[in-house]
Short mmCIF file of C-alpha atoms and ligand atoms in Angstrom, two decimals:
data_model
loop_
_atom_site.label_atom_id
_atom_site.label_comp_id
_atom_site.label_asym_id
_atom_site.label_seq_id
_atom_site.Cartn_x
_atom_site.Cartn_y
_atom_site.Cartn_z
CA MET A 1 166.17 166.38 57.38
CA SER A 2 166.63 165.06 60.69
CA ARG A 3 166.65 160.99 61.66
CA ASN A 4 165.58 161.09 65.02
CA ILE A 5 162.47 158.65 66.11
CA ILE A 6 160.31 158.00 68.89
CA VAL A 7 158.26 154.79 69.93
CA GLY A 8 155.83 154.10 72.24
CA GLN A 9 153.51 151.04 73.79
CA SER A 10 149.95 151.01 74.28
CA GLY A 11 147.33 148.87 75.59
CA GLY A 12 147.79 145.29 77.40
CA PRO A 13 151.22 144.03 76.86
CA THR A 14 152.44 140.16 75.78
CA ALA A 15 155.36 138.28 75.78
CA VAL A 16 157.00 139.78 72.78
CA ILE A 17 155.96 143.59 72.48
CA ASN A 18 159.36 144.08 73.86
CA SER A 19 161.09 142.81 70.71
CA SER A 20 158.97 144.62 68.45
CA LEU A 21 160.65 146.75 69.98
CA ALA A 22 163.92 145.62 69.90
CA GLY A 23 163.62 144.85 66.33
CA VAL A 24 162.24 149.28 65.68
CA PHE A 25 165.48 149.90 67.95
CA GLN A 26 167.29 147.45 65.78
CA GLY A 27 166.26 148.70 62.64
CA ALA A 28 166.26 152.32 63.44
CA LYS A 29 170.09 152.48 64.12
CA ASP A 30 170.93 149.84 60.89
CA LEU A 31 169.28 152.23 58.75
CA GLY A 32 170.99 155.31 60.70
CA ALA A 33 168.53 156.84 63.21
CA THR A 34 170.36 159.71 64.63
CA LYS A 35 168.39 159.20 68.03
CA ILE A 36 166.23 156.78 69.32
CA TYR A 37 163.48 158.10 72.12
CA GLY A 38 161.19 155.57 73.70
CA MET A 39 157.64 157.36 74.79
CA ARG A 40 157.09 156.31 78.72
CA ASN A 41 153.40 155.64 78.99
CA GLY A 42 152.60 155.55 75.15
CA ILE A 43 151.07 159.03 74.03
CA GLU A 44 149.97 159.69 77.60
CA GLY A 45 153.37 160.18 78.86
CA LEU A 46 154.07 161.89 75.58
CA LEU A 47 152.05 164.48 76.44
CA ASP A 48 153.78 165.05 80.05
CA GLU A 49 157.15 165.25 78.42
CA GLN A 50 158.31 161.52 79.68
CA TYR A 51 160.55 160.05 77.39
CA ILE A 52 163.63 158.10 77.24
CA ASP A 53 166.66 158.14 75.42
CA MET A 54 166.56 154.09 74.64
CA SER A 55 170.65 153.82 73.53
CA GLU A 56 171.37 154.55 77.28
CA TYR A 57 169.13 151.10 78.34
CA LEU A 58 170.20 149.06 74.87
CA LYS A 59 173.92 149.86 74.85
CA GLY A 60 175.01 146.58 73.11
CA ASP A 61 173.55 143.32 71.22
CA ILE A 62 173.33 141.33 74.20
CA ASP A 63 170.71 144.22 76.12
CA VAL A 64 168.70 144.08 72.87
CA GLU A 65 168.92 140.27 73.12
CA ILE A 66 167.42 140.69 76.66
CA LEU A 67 164.89 142.92 75.26
CA LYS A 68 163.43 140.32 73.34
CA ARG A 69 163.29 137.83 75.92
CA THR A 70 161.93 140.35 78.61
CA PRO A 71 157.55 140.00 78.96
CA SER A 72 155.27 142.71 79.35
CA ALA A 73 156.05 146.74 77.96
CA PHE A 74 159.43 148.08 78.57
CA LEU A 75 158.55 151.44 78.02
CA GLY A 76 155.70 150.95 80.70
CA SER A 77 151.94 151.34 78.40
CA CYS A 78 148.86 153.45 78.76
CA ARG A 79 145.01 152.78 77.80
CA PHE A 80 144.14 156.64 76.17
CA LYS A 81 141.92 157.31 73.49
CA LEU A 82 143.32 160.04 71.69
CA PRO A 83 140.27 162.48 71.72
CA THR A 84 139.16 163.42 68.13
CA TYR A 85 140.93 167.21 66.47
CA GLU A 86 137.62 168.48 66.56
CA LYS A 87 137.47 167.86 70.41
CA SER A 88 140.86 168.76 71.36
CA PRO A 89 142.90 170.80 68.64
CA GLU A 90 144.82 171.51 71.96
CA THR A 91 146.07 167.57 72.29
CA TYR A 92 147.59 167.85 69.23
CA ASP A 93 149.42 170.92 69.42
CA ARG A 94 150.82 169.60 72.29
CA ILE A 95 151.97 166.24 70.95
CA ILE A 96 153.50 168.18 67.72
CA GLU A 97 155.29 170.05 69.53
CA VAL A 98 156.42 167.34 72.23
CA LEU A 99 157.72 165.91 68.43
CA ARG A 100 159.35 168.66 67.22
CA LYS A 101 161.25 169.56 70.25
CA LEU A 102 162.52 166.40 70.07
CA ASP A 103 163.71 166.71 66.39
CA ILE A 104 161.24 163.76 65.40
CA SER A 105 161.13 162.41 62.21
CA HIS A 106 159.23 159.12 62.79
CA PHE A 107 157.09 158.13 65.40
CA PHE A 108 156.04 154.70 65.76
CA TYR A 109 153.46 153.11 67.79
CA ILE A 110 153.12 149.41 69.28
CA GLY A 111 149.38 148.18 69.97
CA GLY A 112 146.03 146.50 69.35
CA ASN A 113 143.18 147.88 67.39
CA ASP A 114 142.51 150.43 69.41
CA SER A 115 145.55 151.63 69.94
CA MET A 116 145.93 151.66 66.50
CA ASP A 117 143.27 154.99 65.99
CA THR A 118 146.21 157.00 67.53
CA ILE A 119 148.39 156.75 64.12
CA LYS A 120 145.10 157.06 62.31
CA GLN A 121 143.56 160.00 64.31
CA LEU A 122 147.76 161.74 63.96
CA SER A 123 148.61 160.45 60.47
CA GLN A 124 145.37 162.47 59.28
CA TYR A 125 146.12 165.07 61.50
CA ALA A 126 149.38 165.56 59.56
CA LYS A 127 148.25 165.44 56.03
CA GLU A 128 145.72 168.01 56.79
CA LYS A 129 148.15 169.99 58.54
CA ASN A 130 150.22 169.84 55.41
CA ILE A 131 152.79 168.44 57.99
CA THR A 132 154.92 166.47 55.32
CA ASP A 133 158.23 166.18 57.62
CA ILE A 134 156.87 163.34 60.42
CA THR A 135 155.86 160.05 59.59
CA PHE A 136 153.06 158.07 61.87
CA MET A 137 153.31 154.42 61.81
CA GLY A 138 152.08 151.28 63.71
CA VAL A 139 153.35 148.12 64.38
CA PRO A 140 151.17 145.59 65.76
CA LYS A 141 150.38 143.56 68.82
CA THR A 142 147.98 141.58 70.91
CA ILE A 143 147.51 138.37 72.58
CA ASP A 144 143.51 138.40 71.64
CA ASN A 145 144.85 138.40 67.83
CA ASP A 146 141.77 139.88 66.76
CA LEU A 147 143.32 142.57 64.43
CA ALA A 148 142.05 142.51 60.91
CA VAL A 149 143.76 142.02 57.77
CA THR A 150 147.22 140.77 59.26
CA ASP A 151 147.34 137.07 58.98
CA HIS A 152 148.13 137.18 62.89
CA THR A 153 149.19 139.26 65.91
CA PRO A 154 152.72 139.81 67.62
CA GLY A 155 151.96 138.25 71.40
CA PHE A 156 149.46 135.33 70.15
CA GLY A 157 151.46 132.98 69.21
CA SER A 158 153.59 133.13 72.91
CA ALA A 159 149.74 133.17 74.63
CA ALA A 160 148.34 130.35 72.37
CA LYS A 161 151.31 128.02 73.53
CA TYR A 162 151.19 128.76 76.74
CA ILE A 163 147.68 128.23 76.95
CA GLY A 164 148.03 124.81 74.91
CA THR A 165 150.68 124.06 77.33
CA THR A 166 148.98 125.18 80.73
CA ILE A 167 145.78 123.13 80.05
CA LYS A 168 147.15 120.26 78.71
CA GLU A 169 149.20 119.88 82.34
CA LEU A 170 146.35 121.16 84.31
CA SER A 171 144.46 117.68 82.17
CA ARG A 172 147.13 115.57 84.45
CA ASP A 173 146.32 117.28 87.31
CA CYS A 174 142.28 117.68 87.32
CA VAL A 175 142.22 113.46 86.43
CA VAL A 176 144.48 112.84 90.10
CA GLN A 177 141.72 112.28 92.37
CA PRO A 178 138.57 109.46 91.70
CA ILE A 179 136.52 112.42 92.45
CA ASP A 180 133.85 114.23 90.55
CA VAL A 181 135.56 117.43 89.48
CA VAL A 182 134.50 120.04 86.76
CA THR A 183 138.00 122.64 86.15
CA ILE A 184 136.93 126.04 84.50
CA VAL A 185 139.57 127.97 82.81
CA GLU A 186 139.31 131.56 82.04
CA ILE A 187 141.22 132.71 79.05
CA MET A 188 141.56 136.87 77.82
CA GLY A 189 140.29 137.92 74.46
CA ARG A 190 137.52 139.96 75.38
CA ASN A 191 135.30 139.71 72.35
CA ALA A 192 137.45 137.13 69.88
CA GLY A 193 137.84 133.68 71.13
CA TRP A 194 141.31 133.38 69.24
CA LEU A 195 143.08 132.91 72.69
CA THR A 196 140.28 130.93 74.24
CA ALA A 197 140.06 128.64 70.83
CA SER A 198 144.11 127.84 71.76
CA ALA A 199 142.73 125.74 74.34
CA ALA A 200 142.24 122.67 71.52
CA LEU A 201 146.10 122.74 70.85
CA ALA A 202 145.98 120.68 73.99
CA ARG A 203 144.41 117.47 72.94
CA GLY A 204 146.70 114.95 71.04
CA GLU A 205 147.47 111.00 72.12
CA ASP A 206 148.33 112.25 75.15
CA SER A 207 145.81 113.88 76.03
CA ASP A 208 141.93 114.71 76.39
CA GLY A 209 142.97 118.53 76.69
CA ALA A 210 139.88 120.60 77.37
CA ASP A 211 136.54 119.12 77.03
CA LEU A 212 134.49 122.18 76.00
CA ILE A 213 135.57 125.07 74.66
CA TYR A 214 132.71 128.45 74.58
CA LEU A 215 133.81 131.38 72.68
CA PRO A 216 132.86 134.52 72.86
CA GLU A 217 131.24 134.68 68.87
CA LYS A 218 128.76 132.33 70.17
CA VAL A 219 125.96 133.56 72.54
CA PHE A 220 126.10 131.57 75.67
CA GLU A 221 123.09 129.61 77.00
CA MET A 222 123.91 128.23 80.72
CA ASP A 223 120.90 125.06 80.07
CA LYS A 224 123.24 124.20 76.93
CA PHE A 225 126.22 124.53 79.11
CA LEU A 226 124.89 122.23 81.95
CA ALA A 227 123.83 119.78 79.29
CA LYS A 228 126.99 119.63 77.92
CA ILE A 229 128.78 119.76 81.13
CA GLU A 230 126.14 116.06 81.84
CA GLU A 231 127.09 114.32 78.92
CA VAL A 232 130.68 113.99 78.90
CA ARG A 233 130.06 112.99 82.99
CA LYS A 234 128.67 109.98 81.77
CA THR A 235 131.68 109.05 80.71
CA LYS A 236 134.23 110.46 82.61
CA LYS A 237 134.58 111.73 86.27
CA GLN A 238 136.07 114.81 85.44
CA VAL A 239 135.47 117.81 82.87
CA LEU A 240 138.12 120.61 81.75
CA VAL A 241 136.36 123.07 80.85
CA ALA A 242 137.76 126.14 78.65
CA VAL A 243 135.76 129.52 78.90
CA SER A 244 136.09 132.95 77.13
CA GLU A 245 136.47 135.89 79.39
CA GLY A 246 134.34 137.48 77.34
CA VAL A 247 130.85 135.19 77.04
CA LYS A 248 127.86 137.02 76.76
CA THR A 249 124.24 135.21 77.36
CA ALA A 250 121.63 136.52 74.94
CA ASP A 251 120.77 139.79 76.53
CA GLY A 252 123.91 141.04 75.27
CA LYS A 253 125.55 141.08 79.69
CA TYR A 254 128.76 139.40 79.86
CA VAL A 255 128.37 136.20 82.32
CA CYS A 256 131.15 137.63 85.02
CA GLU A 257 128.62 140.95 85.35
CA ALA A 258 126.38 138.27 86.83
CA ALA A 259 128.96 137.64 89.00
CA SER A 260 130.12 141.22 89.97
CA SER A 261 128.10 144.77 90.67
CA ASN A 262 130.38 147.81 89.41
CA MET A 263 132.72 146.90 86.80
CA MET A 264 135.53 149.16 85.72
CA VAL A 265 135.70 150.54 82.15
CA ASP A 266 138.90 152.06 80.38
CA SER A 267 138.95 154.68 77.50
CA PHE A 268 137.85 152.60 75.19
CA GLY A 269 134.95 151.58 76.84
CA HIS A 270 136.04 148.51 77.60
CA LYS A 271 134.56 146.42 80.72
CA ALA A 272 137.35 144.84 82.49
CA LEU A 273 136.37 141.62 82.35
CA SER A 274 136.88 138.91 84.72
CA GLY A 275 135.33 136.42 87.20
CA THR A 276 133.68 134.18 84.01
CA ALA A 277 135.43 130.88 85.81
CA THR A 278 134.06 131.43 88.92
CA ALA A 279 130.83 132.72 88.19
CA LEU A 280 130.22 129.31 85.93
CA ALA A 281 131.97 127.60 88.49
CA ASP A 282 129.13 128.49 91.16
CA VAL A 283 126.16 127.22 89.10
CA VAL A 284 127.86 123.82 88.03
CA LYS A 285 128.65 123.50 92.03
CA SER A 286 124.96 123.63 92.89
CA HIS A 287 123.21 122.20 89.81
CA PHE A 288 125.92 118.92 90.13
CA GLY A 289 126.88 119.19 93.62
CA CYS A 290 130.69 118.30 92.39
CA LYS A 291 133.50 119.86 92.96
CA THR A 292 134.13 122.29 91.08
CA ARG A 293 137.80 124.66 90.58
CA PRO A 294 137.36 127.84 88.66
CA ILE A 295 141.21 129.25 87.22
CA GLU A 296 141.29 132.46 85.57
CA PHE A 297 144.86 132.86 83.59
CA SER A 298 144.54 136.84 84.03
CA THR A 299 147.52 138.27 83.12
CA ILE A 300 149.62 134.99 83.34
CA GLN A 301 148.98 134.04 79.80
CA ARG A 302 150.49 137.20 78.48
CA CYS A 303 153.62 137.79 80.22
CA ALA A 304 154.80 134.31 79.91
CA SER A 305 157.93 134.96 78.34
CA HIS A 306 159.51 131.18 80.10
CA ILE A 307 157.87 129.73 77.08
CA ALA A 308 157.62 132.05 74.47
CA SER A 309 156.78 130.71 71.20
CA LEU A 310 160.35 130.98 68.98
CA THR A 311 158.48 131.88 65.80
CA ASP A 312 156.39 134.80 67.64
CA VAL A 313 159.50 135.99 69.46
CA ASN A 314 161.64 136.25 65.55
CA GLU A 315 158.52 137.40 63.77
CA ALA A 316 157.27 140.27 66.51
CA PHE A 317 161.28 141.48 66.06
CA LEU A 318 160.86 141.67 62.28
CA VAL A 319 157.65 143.19 62.21
CA GLY A 320 159.13 146.16 63.87
CA TYR A 321 162.20 146.42 61.92
CA ARG A 322 160.05 145.91 58.58
CA VAL A 323 157.41 148.91 59.72
CA VAL A 324 161.07 151.18 60.61
CA LYS A 325 162.11 150.26 57.20
CA ALA A 326 158.86 151.59 55.31
CA ALA A 327 158.92 154.42 57.24
CA PHE A 328 162.31 155.21 55.83
CA GLU A 329 161.19 154.83 53.10
CA GLY A 330 158.42 157.98 53.44
CA GLU A 331 155.31 155.60 54.20
CA THR A 332 152.86 157.02 56.63
CA GLY A 333 149.52 156.23 58.13
CA LYS A 334 149.86 152.51 57.54
CA VAL A 335 150.81 149.26 60.40
CA GLY A 336 152.81 146.47 59.62
CA ILE A 337 150.92 143.12 59.13
CA TYR A 338 151.65 139.42 58.70
CA VAL A 339 151.49 137.74 55.17
CA ARG A 340 151.32 133.58 55.67
CA VAL A 341 152.85 132.82 52.43
CA SER A 342 151.87 128.75 52.74
CA ASN A 343 150.64 126.95 55.58
CA LYS A 344 153.22 123.37 55.26
CA PRO A 345 155.97 124.59 55.09
CA TYR A 346 154.94 127.74 56.77
CA LEU A 347 156.27 130.46 55.84
CA MET A 348 155.01 134.28 56.84
CA ASN A 349 156.02 137.39 55.00
CA THR A 350 156.14 140.93 56.51
CA ASP A 351 154.22 143.45 55.21
CA ILE A 352 152.77 147.36 55.55
CA TYR A 353 148.54 148.04 54.93
CA ASP A 354 146.24 150.67 55.45
CA VAL A 355 145.51 152.18 59.28
CA ASN A 356 142.36 152.83 58.48
CA ALA A 357 141.50 149.25 57.41
CA ILE A 358 143.29 148.12 61.36
CA ALA A 359 142.19 150.78 63.05
CA ASN A 360 139.38 150.27 65.63
CA VAL A 361 137.96 146.92 63.50
CA GLU A 362 137.84 143.37 65.63
CA LYS A 363 138.04 140.45 63.99
CA THR A 364 136.79 137.17 65.41
CA VAL A 365 136.82 133.87 65.05
CA PRO A 366 135.39 132.55 61.69
CA GLU A 367 131.99 130.75 62.64
CA ASN A 368 132.49 127.27 60.40
CA TRP A 369 136.08 126.90 62.49
CA ILE A 370 133.27 126.71 65.59
CA ILE A 371 131.95 123.35 66.13
CA ASN A 372 129.86 120.79 68.02
CA ASP A 373 127.60 122.91 68.82
CA GLY A 374 129.64 125.96 69.70
CA THR A 375 131.57 123.54 72.57
CA TYR A 376 135.09 123.00 70.10
CA VAL A 377 136.64 124.30 67.09
CA SER A 378 137.57 122.63 63.93
CA GLU A 379 140.70 121.19 62.98
CA GLU A 380 140.91 124.13 60.13
CA ALA A 381 141.48 126.47 63.38
CA LEU A 382 144.15 123.75 64.68
CA ASP A 383 145.86 124.23 60.98
CA TYR A 384 146.00 127.77 61.41
CA MET A 385 147.38 128.14 65.30
CA ARG A 386 150.39 125.07 65.08
CA PRO A 387 152.55 126.98 63.25
CA LEU A 388 152.59 129.89 65.40
CA ILE A 389 152.92 128.27 68.67
CA GLN A 390 156.69 126.75 66.88
CA GLY A 391 160.24 126.51 68.79
CA GLU A 392 161.26 127.19 71.94
CA SER A 393 162.45 130.78 73.35
CA TYR A 394 164.44 130.23 76.64
CA PRO A 395 164.87 133.30 78.63
CA TYR A 396 168.60 134.28 80.10
CA MET A 397 168.37 132.37 83.25
CA VAL A 398 170.74 134.04 86.00
CA ASN A 399 170.71 132.31 89.79
CA GLY A 400 167.84 130.40 88.09
CA LEU A 401 165.26 132.90 87.22
CA PRO A 402 164.99 134.66 83.20
CA LYS A 403 167.18 137.84 83.12
CA HIS A 404 164.51 140.76 82.36
CA ILE A 405 165.66 144.41 81.41
CA ARG A 406 163.87 147.04 83.01
CA LEU A 407 163.81 151.14 83.52
O1 LIG B 501 143.44 144.07 74.97
C1 LIG B 501 144.51 142.86 75.11
C2 LIG B 501 143.84 142.32 76.63
O2 LIG B 501 144.67 141.18 77.52
C3 LIG B 501 142.49 141.60 76.90
O3 LIG B 501 142.84 140.13 76.08
C4 LIG B 501 141.80 141.94 77.80
O4 LIG B 501 140.59 142.10 78.07
C5 LIG B 501 142.65 142.83 78.32
O5 LIG B 501 143.60 143.24 77.88
C6 LIG B 501 142.83 143.41 79.55
O6 LIG B 501 143.41 144.25 79.66
P1 LIG B 501 143.79 145.22 81.33
O7 LIG B 501 145.18 143.93 81.97
O8 LIG B 501 143.83 146.47 81.20
O9 LIG B 501 142.68 144.89 82.23
#
């Protein structure tokens, strides 16, 4: 049986998605793969026969180490919704045709819940067509931390570390002038508030961190929001608010929709969320007549590998490796997951799980972790997040800047 594998990256990148790619590469190499191919821009590129031989880029251990520390998706990514077999049988025939051409026995896709739909559909198709010589496996990824079953997702810890750190630093800057200022920071995560919740990590004996934190799990009420700011302003001149890009008002509209007339929508039907902080800062400015400063972390929060969590980098590598091992043992239609064995001390294990329980499912922050009338998160939430941001993963610095690997 051939042992050629192919791996692709899909969806929004993270600071450690390349560490999982390195784990897949290393696992496949150690377990005797003959060829290790990488899809250019995920399944979209594969359909167009765009792929590389990864061994040409990863010649030695040092290249693998640099890959682990390089942010964003080395192979390029895509947001491509695989049509169902009923709708487009030719797409499936084409994928199998390309895989056969390369004599692929194992297909790996690193992505979030949307991307896992690709694994779900391809593994189902293979089962129905009795294609037993190609396995289809998923490697988890997303800063949003919204994947079901797994304890957390690769990429979340590093983004959370960046957010906790930056909110802490901002909380120093926003108090520097003796004037009234409301700083509003917008954080990614779409419909799940995990990342926004990580703003709470900034609070400690040397920092107030964020005063108010708004997650998308709760309906956003403008009157209550202004009243809360008023309340904080009674005790301090400067207010720091963390808000999710995905907060919605009672009518189901994103707050940022009010500020944008034509929002882009991707192939999964997700609106491109941006502008929440600016929209809220405008309302606050006219209501209180004070200075406001909207800050959108945007893509910086998912590519800040200079402040990546070592725990995250290592786990991302491990789960990639684990999925390859499982595939080589004959598993298909499964996704790598993390299982938290204990919290103090933090012990984590990897496993694999049925893709049907993970694809297209969004895991949100538990209701009872959102406290203070929907403006902060509980100690339990902090206990869950703290182990994930531990440890420093420094880039290899060359001429004072991080060294990256690219195609
Ligand atoms: O899915 C990860 C994510 O980073 C979300 O938090 C965010 O809403 C989205 O991607 C942004 O996607 P894009 O960069 O494609 O606009």
